[in-house]
Short mmCIF file of C-alpha atoms in Angstrom, two decimals:
data_model
loop_
_atom_site.label_atom_id
_atom_site.label_comp_id
_atom_site.label_asym_id
_atom_site.label_seq_id
_atom_site.Cartn_x
_atom_site.Cartn_y
_atom_site.Cartn_z
CA MET X 1 78.70 85.48 82.61
CA SER X 2 76.81 86.80 85.60
CA GLU X 3 77.01 85.44 89.11
CA ALA X 4 73.42 84.33 88.80
CA THR X 5 74.28 81.51 86.44
CA THR X 6 76.82 78.75 86.39
CA ARG X 7 79.30 78.04 83.62
CA ALA X 8 76.79 75.64 82.10
CA GLY X 9 74.16 78.36 82.00
CA GLN X 10 72.12 76.80 84.80
CA PRO X 11 70.76 79.00 87.60
CA ALA X 12 73.08 79.22 90.58
CA PRO X 13 71.85 77.56 93.79
CA ALA X 14 69.56 79.79 95.83
CA ILE X 15 71.22 81.52 98.75
CA PRO X 16 69.54 80.41 101.98
CA LYS X 17 68.04 83.11 104.19
CA HIS X 18 70.21 82.12 107.14
CA ALA X 19 73.33 82.85 105.08
CA TRP X 20 72.33 86.51 104.71
CA GLN X 21 71.45 86.72 108.40
CA ALA X 22 74.82 85.29 109.32
CA LEU X 23 76.53 87.74 106.95
CA VAL X 24 74.96 90.69 108.80
CA VAL X 25 76.35 89.33 112.07
CA LEU X 26 79.80 88.79 110.61
CA LEU X 27 79.93 92.26 109.08
CA LEU X 28 78.96 93.85 112.40
CA GLY X 29 82.12 92.29 113.80
CA MET X 30 84.19 93.39 110.83
CA CYS X 31 82.76 96.89 111.23
CA ILE X 32 84.02 97.42 114.79
CA ALA X 33 87.45 95.97 113.98
CA LEU X 34 87.86 98.39 111.08
CA LEU X 35 86.31 101.31 112.92
CA ASP X 36 88.96 100.94 115.61
CA THR X 37 91.81 101.09 113.11
CA THR X 38 90.87 104.62 112.03
CA ILE X 39 88.73 106.14 114.78
CA VAL X 40 91.59 106.15 117.30
CA ASN X 41 93.90 108.38 115.25
CA VAL X 42 91.83 111.50 115.93
CA ALA X 43 91.74 110.66 119.65
CA LEU X 44 95.53 110.52 120.06
CA PRO X 45 96.09 114.23 120.82
CA THR X 46 93.35 114.30 123.48
CA ILE X 47 94.70 111.05 124.99
CA ARG X 48 98.10 112.69 125.13
CA GLN X 49 96.69 115.71 126.88
CA THR X 50 94.34 114.07 129.39
CA LEU X 51 96.52 111.09 130.38
CA GLY X 52 99.83 112.86 130.04
CA ALA X 53 100.83 110.11 127.60
CA SER X 54 104.33 110.09 126.20
CA GLU X 55 105.13 110.15 122.50
CA SER X 56 106.02 106.45 122.58
CA THR X 57 102.65 105.64 124.17
CA LEU X 58 100.85 107.20 121.22
CA SER X 59 102.80 104.93 118.87
CA TRP X 60 102.07 101.88 121.03
CA ILE X 61 98.33 102.61 120.98
CA ILE X 62 98.35 102.07 117.21
CA SER X 63 101.29 99.69 116.74
CA GLY X 64 100.39 97.40 119.65
CA TYR X 65 96.90 96.90 118.23
CA ALA X 66 98.17 96.20 114.71
CA LEU X 67 100.96 93.83 115.77
CA ALA X 68 98.73 91.73 118.03
CA PHE X 69 96.06 91.66 115.31
CA GLY X 70 98.48 90.39 112.68
CA LEU X 71 100.12 87.75 114.84
CA ALA X 72 96.76 86.27 115.89
CA LEU X 73 95.36 85.79 112.38
CA ILE X 74 96.98 82.53 111.28
CA PRO X 75 96.64 80.53 114.53
CA ALA X 76 93.05 81.78 114.95
CA GLY X 77 92.16 80.55 111.47
CA ARG X 78 93.61 77.13 112.19
CA LEU X 79 91.87 76.94 115.55
CA GLY X 80 88.56 77.78 113.89
CA ASP X 81 89.01 74.93 111.45
CA ARG X 82 89.61 72.53 114.32
CA ILE X 83 86.87 73.50 116.79
CA GLY X 84 84.46 75.50 114.64
CA HIS X 85 84.51 79.15 113.61
CA LYS X 86 81.33 80.09 115.49
CA TRP X 87 82.80 79.99 118.97
CA VAL X 88 86.15 81.38 117.87
CA PHE X 89 84.24 84.35 116.42
CA PHE X 90 82.11 84.63 119.57
CA THR X 91 85.17 84.51 121.85
CA GLY X 92 87.00 87.10 119.78
CA ILE X 93 84.04 89.51 119.79
CA ALA X 94 83.54 89.04 123.55
CA LEU X 95 87.21 89.74 124.25
CA PHE X 96 87.19 92.73 121.88
CA THR X 97 84.15 94.20 123.65
CA VAL X 98 85.68 93.75 127.11
CA ALA X 99 88.99 95.21 125.90
CA SER X 100 87.16 98.22 124.43
CA PHE X 101 85.53 98.80 127.81
CA ALA X 102 88.94 98.54 129.48
CA CYS X 103 90.37 101.06 127.00
CA GLY X 104 87.63 103.53 127.86
CA LEU X 105 88.21 103.10 131.60
CA ALA X 106 92.02 103.33 131.42
CA ALA X 107 93.37 105.52 134.21
CA ASN X 108 96.85 105.85 132.74
CA ASP X 109 98.74 105.26 129.53
CA THR X 110 100.08 101.84 130.55
CA GLN X 111 96.59 100.49 131.13
CA LEU X 112 95.47 101.89 127.79
CA VAL X 113 98.32 100.29 125.84
CA ILE X 114 97.72 96.89 127.47
CA ALA X 115 94.00 97.08 126.71
CA ARG X 116 94.73 98.07 123.09
CA VAL X 117 97.05 95.09 122.63
CA VAL X 118 94.32 92.78 123.96
CA GLN X 119 91.84 94.50 121.67
CA GLY X 120 94.10 93.86 118.66
CA LEU X 121 94.56 90.24 119.70
CA ALA X 122 90.79 89.84 119.89
CA GLY X 123 90.36 91.37 116.42
CA GLY X 124 92.87 88.90 115.01
CA ILE X 125 90.91 86.08 116.63
CA PHE X 126 87.49 86.83 115.15
CA VAL X 127 88.24 88.40 111.76
CA PRO X 128 89.37 85.14 110.06
CA ALA X 129 85.94 83.65 110.76
CA VAL X 130 84.29 86.26 108.53
CA THR X 131 85.76 84.96 105.28
CA ALA X 132 85.58 81.39 106.57
CA PHE X 133 81.81 81.62 107.03
CA ILE X 134 81.30 83.33 103.67
CA GLN X 135 83.05 80.39 102.04
CA LEU X 136 80.95 77.90 104.00
CA LEU X 137 77.54 79.54 103.69
CA PHE X 138 77.43 80.95 100.17
CA PRO X 139 77.35 78.89 96.95
CA PRO X 140 80.49 79.33 94.81
CA MET X 141 78.88 81.50 92.15
CA SER X 142 77.27 83.79 94.73
CA ARG X 143 80.32 84.49 96.86
CA GLY X 144 81.33 87.45 94.76
CA LYS X 145 78.17 89.28 95.83
CA ALA X 146 78.82 88.52 99.51
CA PHE X 147 82.41 89.74 99.24
CA ALA X 148 81.28 92.86 97.39
CA ILE X 149 78.97 93.69 100.30
CA MET X 150 81.81 93.02 102.71
CA GLY X 151 84.03 95.35 100.70
CA ALA X 152 81.44 98.10 100.86
CA VAL X 153 81.14 97.73 104.64
CA ILE X 154 84.92 97.78 104.93
CA GLY X 155 85.22 100.98 102.90
CA VAL X 156 82.42 102.81 104.69
CA SER X 157 83.58 101.74 108.18
CA SER X 158 87.15 102.79 107.53
CA ALA X 159 86.11 106.09 105.97
CA LEU X 160 83.68 106.98 108.76
CA GLY X 161 86.14 106.22 111.58
CA PRO X 162 87.85 109.63 111.79
CA ILE X 163 84.56 111.50 111.37
CA ILE X 164 82.77 109.45 114.06
CA GLY X 165 85.76 109.87 116.35
CA GLY X 166 85.77 113.62 115.79
CA LEU X 167 82.02 113.86 116.44
CA ILE X 168 82.25 111.88 119.68
CA ILE X 169 85.11 113.99 121.03
CA GLN X 170 83.35 117.17 119.94
CA ALA X 171 80.16 116.09 121.71
CA PHE X 172 81.66 114.87 125.00
CA GLY X 173 84.72 117.08 125.27
CA GLU X 174 88.40 116.30 125.38
CA GLU X 175 88.33 114.85 128.90
CA ASN X 176 85.78 112.12 128.19
CA GLY X 177 85.38 112.19 124.43
CA TRP X 178 88.34 109.92 123.72
CA ARG X 179 86.86 107.36 126.12
CA GLY X 180 83.65 107.44 124.10
CA VAL X 181 85.70 106.48 121.04
CA PHE X 182 86.19 103.08 122.70
CA PHE X 183 82.81 102.86 124.41
CA VAL X 184 81.09 103.11 121.01
CA ASN X 185 82.13 99.48 120.46
CA LEU X 186 80.13 98.23 123.45
CA PRO X 187 76.56 98.25 122.07
CA ILE X 188 77.76 96.93 118.71
CA GLY X 189 79.74 94.19 120.46
CA VAL X 190 76.84 93.10 122.69
CA VAL X 191 74.39 92.98 119.76
CA THR X 192 76.92 91.01 117.72
CA LEU X 193 77.43 88.50 120.53
CA ILE X 194 73.70 87.85 120.90
CA ALA X 195 73.19 87.57 117.16
CA ALA X 196 76.23 85.31 116.74
CA ALA X 197 74.97 82.89 119.38
CA MET X 198 71.59 82.72 117.66
CA LEU X 199 72.41 82.87 113.95
CA LEU X 200 75.87 81.50 113.23
CA PRO X 201 75.95 77.76 112.45
CA LYS X 202 77.92 75.36 114.58
CA LYS X 203 80.67 73.13 113.25
CA ASN X 204 79.28 69.98 111.66
CA ALA X 205 80.37 67.01 113.75
CA SER X 206 80.95 65.01 110.56
CA ASP X 207 83.52 67.52 109.26
CA ALA X 208 87.01 66.14 109.40
CA ALA X 209 89.38 68.16 111.55
CA PRO X 210 92.51 69.36 109.76
CA ARG X 211 95.68 67.43 110.39
CA GLY X 212 98.41 68.74 112.67
CA GLY X 213 98.39 71.20 115.54
CA ILE X 214 99.33 74.85 115.83
CA ASP X 215 103.00 75.72 115.55
CA TRP X 216 103.23 77.38 118.96
CA ILE X 217 107.01 77.56 119.06
CA GLY X 218 107.04 79.26 115.67
CA LEU X 219 104.39 81.71 116.88
CA VAL X 220 106.43 82.54 119.99
CA LEU X 221 109.62 83.03 117.95
CA ILE X 222 108.11 85.38 115.37
CA SER X 223 106.14 87.28 118.04
CA GLY X 224 109.32 87.75 120.08
CA ALA X 225 111.19 88.88 116.98
CA PHE X 226 108.75 91.65 116.10
CA VAL X 227 108.40 92.79 119.71
CA ALA X 228 112.20 92.98 119.94
CA LEU X 229 112.21 95.13 116.79
CA LEU X 230 109.28 97.38 117.70
CA VAL X 231 110.19 98.18 121.30
CA PRO X 232 113.42 100.03 120.45
CA LEU X 233 111.87 101.71 117.42
CA ILE X 234 109.11 103.14 119.62
CA GLN X 235 110.97 103.67 122.90
CA GLY X 236 114.38 104.56 121.50
CA GLN X 237 113.60 108.20 120.74
CA ASP X 238 112.21 108.84 124.22
CA GLU X 239 115.24 107.29 125.90
CA GLY X 240 117.98 108.69 123.68
CA TRP X 241 118.81 105.45 121.84
CA PRO X 242 120.81 103.70 124.59
CA LEU X 243 122.80 100.53 123.94
CA TRP X 244 119.89 98.21 124.73
CA THR X 245 117.88 99.53 121.77
CA TYR X 246 120.55 98.41 119.30
CA LEU X 247 120.96 95.07 121.07
CA SER X 248 117.20 94.55 120.93
CA ILE X 249 117.08 95.24 117.18
CA ALA X 250 119.97 92.79 116.65
CA GLY X 251 118.16 90.25 118.82
CA GLY X 252 115.00 90.65 116.74
CA ILE X 253 116.93 89.94 113.55
CA VAL X 254 118.48 86.85 115.14
CA LEU X 255 115.05 85.61 116.23
CA ILE X 256 113.72 85.99 112.68
CA ALA X 257 116.62 83.82 111.47
CA VAL X 258 115.93 81.25 114.21
CA PHE X 259 112.24 81.29 113.25
CA GLY X 260 113.16 80.50 109.64
CA LEU X 261 115.36 77.57 110.70
CA TRP X 262 112.63 76.28 113.01
CA GLU X 263 110.01 76.39 110.26
CA VAL X 264 112.28 74.40 107.94
CA SER X 265 112.91 71.80 110.64
CA TYR X 266 109.21 71.67 111.57
CA THR X 267 108.23 71.10 107.95
CA ARG X 268 110.78 68.31 107.49
CA ARG X 269 109.16 66.46 110.38
CA GLY X 270 105.94 66.34 108.38
CA LYS X 271 104.08 68.98 110.39
CA SER X 272 102.22 72.11 109.28
CA PRO X 273 104.33 75.19 110.03
CA LEU X 274 103.06 78.66 110.78
CA VAL X 275 104.74 79.94 107.59
CA PRO X 276 105.61 77.24 105.02
CA PRO X 277 109.25 77.80 103.96
CA SER X 278 108.40 76.64 100.45
CA LEU X 279 106.64 79.95 99.85
CA PHE X 280 109.93 81.79 99.87
CA THR X 281 111.43 79.60 97.17
CA HIS X 282 109.48 81.91 94.86
CA PRO X 283 111.49 85.16 94.57
CA ALA X 284 108.43 87.06 93.33
CA PHE X 285 106.48 86.04 96.45
CA THR X 286 109.30 87.28 98.65
CA GLY X 287 109.21 90.58 96.77
CA GLY X 288 105.43 90.69 97.17
CA VAL X 289 105.65 90.14 100.93
CA ILE X 290 108.14 93.00 101.21
CA LEU X 291 105.78 95.08 99.05
CA ALA X 292 102.88 94.41 101.46
CA LEU X 293 105.06 95.29 104.45
CA VAL X 294 106.36 98.53 102.93
CA TYR X 295 103.06 99.69 101.44
CA PHE X 296 101.12 99.28 104.65
CA ALA X 297 103.92 100.99 106.57
CA ALA X 298 103.50 103.94 104.19
CA PHE X 299 99.77 104.51 104.03
CA THR X 300 98.63 103.60 107.55
CA SER X 301 100.95 106.22 109.03
CA ILE X 302 99.51 109.14 107.03
CA PHE X 303 96.72 110.06 109.44
CA PHE X 304 98.81 109.32 112.52
CA THR X 305 100.98 112.22 111.35
CA ILE X 306 98.15 114.47 110.20
CA SER X 307 96.02 113.99 113.34
CA LEU X 308 98.86 115.00 115.64
CA LEU X 309 99.79 117.96 113.44
CA TRP X 310 96.22 119.18 113.07
CA GLN X 311 95.31 119.01 116.75
CA SER X 312 98.51 119.26 118.81
CA GLY X 313 100.31 121.54 116.38
CA LEU X 314 97.68 123.70 114.70
CA ALA X 315 95.16 123.62 117.59
CA HIS X 316 92.22 122.37 115.49
CA THR X 317 89.45 120.26 117.00
CA ALA X 318 89.20 116.49 116.66
CA LEU X 319 86.23 116.93 114.32
CA GLU X 320 88.23 119.26 112.07
CA SER X 321 91.06 116.74 112.12
CA GLY X 322 88.69 113.94 111.12
CA ALA X 323 87.30 116.05 108.29
CA VAL X 324 90.78 116.31 106.75
CA SER X 325 90.61 112.59 105.91
CA ILE X 326 87.43 112.90 103.82
CA PRO X 327 89.15 113.42 100.41
CA PHE X 328 91.30 110.34 100.97
CA ALA X 329 88.27 108.28 102.00
CA ILE X 330 86.21 109.40 99.00
CA GLY X 331 89.07 108.64 96.62
CA SER X 332 89.55 105.17 98.12
CA ILE X 333 85.86 104.25 97.99
CA VAL X 334 85.44 105.42 94.39
CA SER X 335 88.54 103.70 93.02
CA SER X 336 88.17 100.47 95.01
CA SER X 337 84.71 100.00 93.47
CA GLN X 338 86.39 99.85 90.05
CA SER X 339 89.61 98.08 90.97
CA ASN X 340 88.42 94.52 90.33
CA ARG X 341 87.20 95.40 86.83
CA LEU X 342 90.38 97.30 86.07
CA SER X 343 92.62 94.53 87.39
CA GLN X 344 90.98 92.08 84.99
CA LYS X 345 91.51 94.53 82.13
CA LEU X 346 94.91 96.01 83.01
CA GLY X 347 96.50 93.24 85.04
CA ARG X 348 99.43 94.35 87.18
CA ASN X 349 99.21 97.85 85.74
CA VAL X 350 96.33 98.63 88.11
CA LEU X 351 98.78 98.13 90.99
CA VAL X 352 101.41 100.17 89.20
CA LEU X 353 98.86 102.96 88.78
CA GLY X 354 97.75 102.67 92.40
CA THR X 355 101.20 102.80 93.97
CA ALA X 356 102.25 105.58 91.59
CA LEU X 357 99.28 107.72 92.65
CA VAL X 358 99.95 107.04 96.33
CA ALA X 359 103.61 108.00 95.86
CA ILE X 360 102.63 111.18 93.99
CA GLY X 361 100.06 112.08 96.64
CA LEU X 362 102.48 111.57 99.54
CA ILE X 363 105.31 113.44 97.83
CA TRP X 364 102.87 116.28 97.19
CA LEU X 365 101.78 116.20 100.85
CA TRP X 366 105.41 116.30 101.95
CA LEU X 367 106.09 119.32 99.73
CA VAL X 368 103.00 121.11 101.05
CA LEU X 369 104.11 120.57 104.65
CA LEU X 370 107.69 121.48 103.81
CA LEU X 371 107.00 124.67 101.85
CA THR X 372 103.82 126.09 103.39
CA PRO X 373 104.23 128.28 106.49
CA ALA X 374 102.38 126.80 109.45
CA SER X 375 100.24 129.93 109.74
CA ASP X 376 98.97 129.46 106.18
CA LEU X 377 98.35 125.70 106.33
CA THR X 378 94.70 124.71 105.97
CA ASN X 379 92.82 121.62 104.87
CA TRP X 380 92.40 123.17 101.41
CA GLU X 381 96.09 122.64 100.67
CA LEU X 382 95.70 118.94 101.47
CA ILE X 383 92.54 118.13 99.51
CA ALA X 384 94.14 117.38 96.13
CA PRO X 385 97.12 115.30 97.33
CA LEU X 386 94.97 113.32 99.77
CA PHE X 387 92.36 112.62 97.10
CA ILE X 388 95.06 111.43 94.67
CA ALA X 389 96.62 109.21 97.35
CA GLY X 390 93.16 107.89 98.22
CA VAL X 391 92.41 106.98 94.60
CA GLY X 392 95.74 105.17 94.39
CA ASN X 393 95.05 103.37 97.65
CA GLY X 394 91.71 102.10 96.35
CA PHE X 395 93.33 100.78 93.18
CA PHE X 396 95.97 98.93 95.20
CA ILE X 397 94.10 97.66 98.25
CA ALA X 398 91.48 95.46 96.61
CA PRO X 399 93.58 93.46 94.10
CA ASN X 400 97.06 93.48 95.70
CA ALA X 401 96.90 90.15 97.52
CA GLN X 402 95.63 88.21 94.51
CA PHE X 403 98.68 89.27 92.51
CA ILE X 404 101.07 88.36 95.34
CA VAL X 405 99.42 84.97 95.87
CA ALA X 406 99.62 84.32 92.13
CA THR X 407 103.42 84.10 92.47
CA VAL X 408 103.17 80.72 94.22
CA SER X 409 101.76 77.35 93.21
CA LYS X 410 98.05 76.76 93.68
CA GLN X 411 98.76 74.22 96.43
CA ASP X 412 100.36 76.98 98.52
CA ALA X 413 97.72 79.64 97.82
CA GLY X 414 95.94 79.35 101.16
CA ALA X 415 99.11 79.57 103.21
CA ALA X 416 100.39 82.48 101.09
CA SER X 417 97.18 84.42 101.63
CA GLY X 418 97.46 84.03 105.40
CA VAL X 419 101.08 85.17 105.41
CA ILE X 420 100.18 88.28 103.41
CA SER X 421 97.34 89.12 105.78
CA ALA X 422 99.65 88.95 108.79
CA VAL X 423 102.40 90.90 107.04
CA GLN X 424 99.98 93.71 106.17
CA ARG X 425 99.15 94.24 109.84
CA ILE X 426 102.78 93.92 110.91
CA GLY X 427 103.67 96.47 108.25
CA SER X 428 101.17 98.86 109.80
CA ALA X 429 102.78 98.36 113.22
CA VAL X 430 106.31 98.85 111.90
CA GLY X 431 105.26 101.91 109.90
CA ILE X 432 103.72 103.64 112.91
CA ALA X 433 106.79 102.80 115.01
CA ILE X 434 109.18 104.30 112.47
CA ILE X 435 107.05 107.31 111.59
CA GLY X 436 106.37 108.04 115.25
CA SER X 437 110.09 107.93 115.99
CA VAL X 438 110.84 110.34 113.12
CA LEU X 439 107.95 112.67 113.98
CA PHE X 440 108.78 113.06 117.66
CA GLY X 441 112.53 112.84 117.10
CA SER X 442 112.48 115.84 114.76
CA LEU X 443 109.97 117.84 116.82
CA THR X 444 111.68 121.05 117.97
CA ILE X 445 109.66 123.91 119.46
CA THR X 446 111.69 127.10 119.86
CA GLY X 447 109.16 129.16 121.82
CA ARG X 448 106.04 128.97 123.94
CA ASP X 449 103.64 130.83 121.70
CA ALA X 450 101.14 129.11 119.40
CA GLY X 451 103.10 130.05 116.29
CA ALA X 452 106.25 128.33 117.54
CA VAL X 453 104.28 125.17 118.39
CA ALA X 454 102.61 125.17 114.98
CA THR X 455 105.92 125.65 113.17
CA GLY X 456 107.62 122.92 115.18
CA PHE X 457 104.87 120.38 114.53
CA THR X 458 104.64 121.29 110.83
CA ASN X 459 108.37 120.79 110.34
CA ALA X 460 108.27 117.48 112.20
CA ALA X 461 105.23 116.35 110.20
CA ALA X 462 107.10 117.19 106.99
CA SER X 463 109.98 114.90 108.06
CA ALA X 464 107.56 112.10 108.94
CA MET X 465 105.65 112.48 105.67
CA MET X 466 108.92 112.34 103.75
CA VAL X 467 109.57 108.88 105.23
CA SER X 468 106.04 107.78 104.32
CA ALA X 469 106.66 109.03 100.77
CA ILE X 470 109.92 107.07 100.60
CA PHE X 471 108.05 103.93 101.66
CA ALA X 472 105.50 104.61 98.90
CA VAL X 473 108.21 105.01 96.25
CA VAL X 474 109.83 101.73 97.35
CA ALA X 475 106.40 100.05 97.14
CA PHE X 476 106.00 101.37 93.60
CA ALA X 477 109.33 99.78 92.61
CA LEU X 478 108.43 96.45 94.26
CA VAL X 479 105.16 96.15 92.30
CA PHE X 480 107.20 95.16 89.25
CA THR X 481 108.24 91.92 90.99
CA LEU X 482 104.65 90.67 90.66
CA PRO X 483 103.22 88.79 87.67
CA LYS X 484 101.61 90.83 84.91
CA ARG X 485 98.47 88.72 85.04
CA VAL X 486 96.75 86.62 87.70
CA ASN X 487 96.07 82.91 87.21
CA THR X 488 92.50 82.09 88.16
CA TRP X 489 93.38 78.43 88.80
CA GLY X 490 90.19 77.40 87.11
CA GLY X 491 88.09 79.54 89.39
CA GLY X 492 85.59 82.23 89.00
CA GLY X 493 87.57 85.15 87.80
CA GLY X 494 89.60 86.22 90.76
CA ALA X 495 92.38 85.02 92.93
CA PRO X 496 92.97 84.41 96.54
CA ALA X 497 92.64 87.51 98.57
CA ALA X 498 93.81 88.33 102.00
CA GLY X 499 91.05 90.14 103.71
CA GLY X 500 89.51 93.47 104.37
CA ALA X 501 90.37 97.05 103.69
CA GLY X 502 91.17 99.84 106.03
CA GLY X 503 93.93 97.77 107.46
CA THR X 504 92.06 94.67 108.42
CA PRO X 505 92.97 91.40 106.75
CA ALA X 506 90.75 88.42 106.70
CA GLY X 507 93.08 85.78 105.53
CA ALA X 508 91.75 82.67 107.12
CA GLY X 509 89.18 80.42 105.58
CA ALA X 510 87.18 77.41 106.54
CA GLY X 511 89.36 74.65 105.35
CA ALA X 512 90.32 76.34 102.11
CA GLY X 513 94.03 76.12 101.88
CA ALA X 514 94.16 73.09 104.17
CA HIS X 515 95.46 70.77 101.53
CA ALA X 516 96.03 67.30 102.75
CA GLY X 517 99.68 66.53 102.73
CA SER X 518 100.73 70.07 101.99
CA ALA X 519 102.42 72.62 104.19
CA ALA X 520 99.54 75.07 104.14
CA PRO X 521 98.17 75.63 107.60
CA ALA X 522 94.60 74.50 107.82
CA GLY X 523 92.35 77.43 107.57
CA ALA X 524 95.13 79.91 108.23
CA GLY X 525 95.02 82.36 105.45
CA ALA X 526 92.89 80.49 103.06
CA PRO X 527 91.98 82.23 99.87
CA ALA X 528 89.45 84.72 101.05
CA SER X 529 87.36 84.33 97.96
CA ALA X 530 87.55 80.59 97.58
CA ALA X 531 84.70 79.47 95.46
CA GLY X 532 85.11 75.83 96.12
CA GLY X 533 84.22 75.74 99.77
CA GLY X 534 87.22 73.96 101.22
CA ALA X 535 90.16 72.82 99.23
CA HIS X 536 91.14 69.58 100.83
CA ALA X 537 93.13 66.72 99.44
CA GLY X 538 95.39 68.97 97.50
CA THR X 539 92.71 70.66 95.45
CA PRO X 540 92.76 74.41 95.87
CA ALA X 541 89.55 76.29 95.99
CA ALA X 542 88.59 78.23 92.94
CA THR X 543 88.30 81.92 93.44
CA SER X 544 85.92 84.75 92.89
CA GLY X 545 87.71 87.91 93.87
CA ALA X 546 87.22 88.92 97.48
CA PRO X 547 88.33 92.29 98.67
CA THR X 548 91.78 92.38 100.21
CA GLY X 549 93.31 93.73 103.31
CA ALA X 550 94.39 97.25 103.95
#
């Protein structure tokens, strides 16, 4: 059955013109959020050189953005359901644009890290509105087309990031080129703001607001927990792992336990928690959440390592560093275009295939870095393993969330999708923190000549890539905790999804997942492909297979 007809064979409702106009606006916002997840990697070595940034600062530039992004997703989705997604989107884009300007003007590494954290927070504010508006504006049987377009934008934006970053730095030089990497967001942000004010619909006054407020105490607890974990992982290597780093890690673990107890207590009082404890009564869901955390820790750290090696170690330009990522990007785009069809045909095996290829690619990369002398290392040695890892990534990224969400009951689908979206971003932050610690901790340069620098960085990159490969192997093992097939819950051939690719989740919908009387946070992490508009009163939205977060 095509998307053009309903189950009864009747033509699907026509898509209004304003829906397509709104989609263009929304995807402009999605574009800059995704561009900033990949474009910055190639700028790290020049930032290090021009600002005198420390190794830990480079990790914070990536991890701070990802952590703030992930933690903002669920409360932003709920807030959008309460006051309307238009002005939440507008506010997020405005803040993102201002933060991008602040990043470009940063006079030192501290200012840059603070601006990046604000930028990530802003991305987490506006991204949930993208899937929310698609659910509101497009008829159920036409949503698949809208999500397919979103998926294409996601893939292209993520793939072009390193190349655009390299071109900007090449054009404006190392001193100012990295600033241009952030300034490129300004015209896109301004155009998006104007278009959003004109074209996005306001909240209908007759729409019932979701019950319950935002679980602020839960948000503070889980935010504090991950900050307590990340700070020592990033700063510990620079400072020689003093006692406070171990105490901070222990404190983070304690805060996670306190957060769990608070969520249970909050739920028993009849309120909507940030993370419904009932989700974790499903062992397969718990395994799936760990899978999302570990997988995103593995693959988002690949180009952090390669960019630093290629520029700081092997003295290549930013453009040459960006070009190294092309095989991975091509593999991801090609395989992700087929992943939905293959997931329907192969079930869980498409995820098994995807994680297996990523593990093979990263192990191959590790062996290349380990066994190839630095003087002989070129991008040609990396083409095959990066392409294989990219193909595997494309197979995994699109369908992964729908299989994880399928481990819980349909009443909890919206909340589960939001949790997965946040965990994906947090996994990215944790991965960069760990990989950065390993990379810089194992970096030993025995001389002052270029050959000694290249050898030192190559050896350190091999150690970091080994950890990424271990993460990938663990992810492969965890895939088998997921169901072999996905329940469609009576929907249109998909399952709830958690957002975008290239690291950007979109797990918050307009009311979908806000089941009356259930623990699912309203709008926070609704099924991204809900085909039923808003699943209130305990009726989950049917699904149509939206692309998922990377």
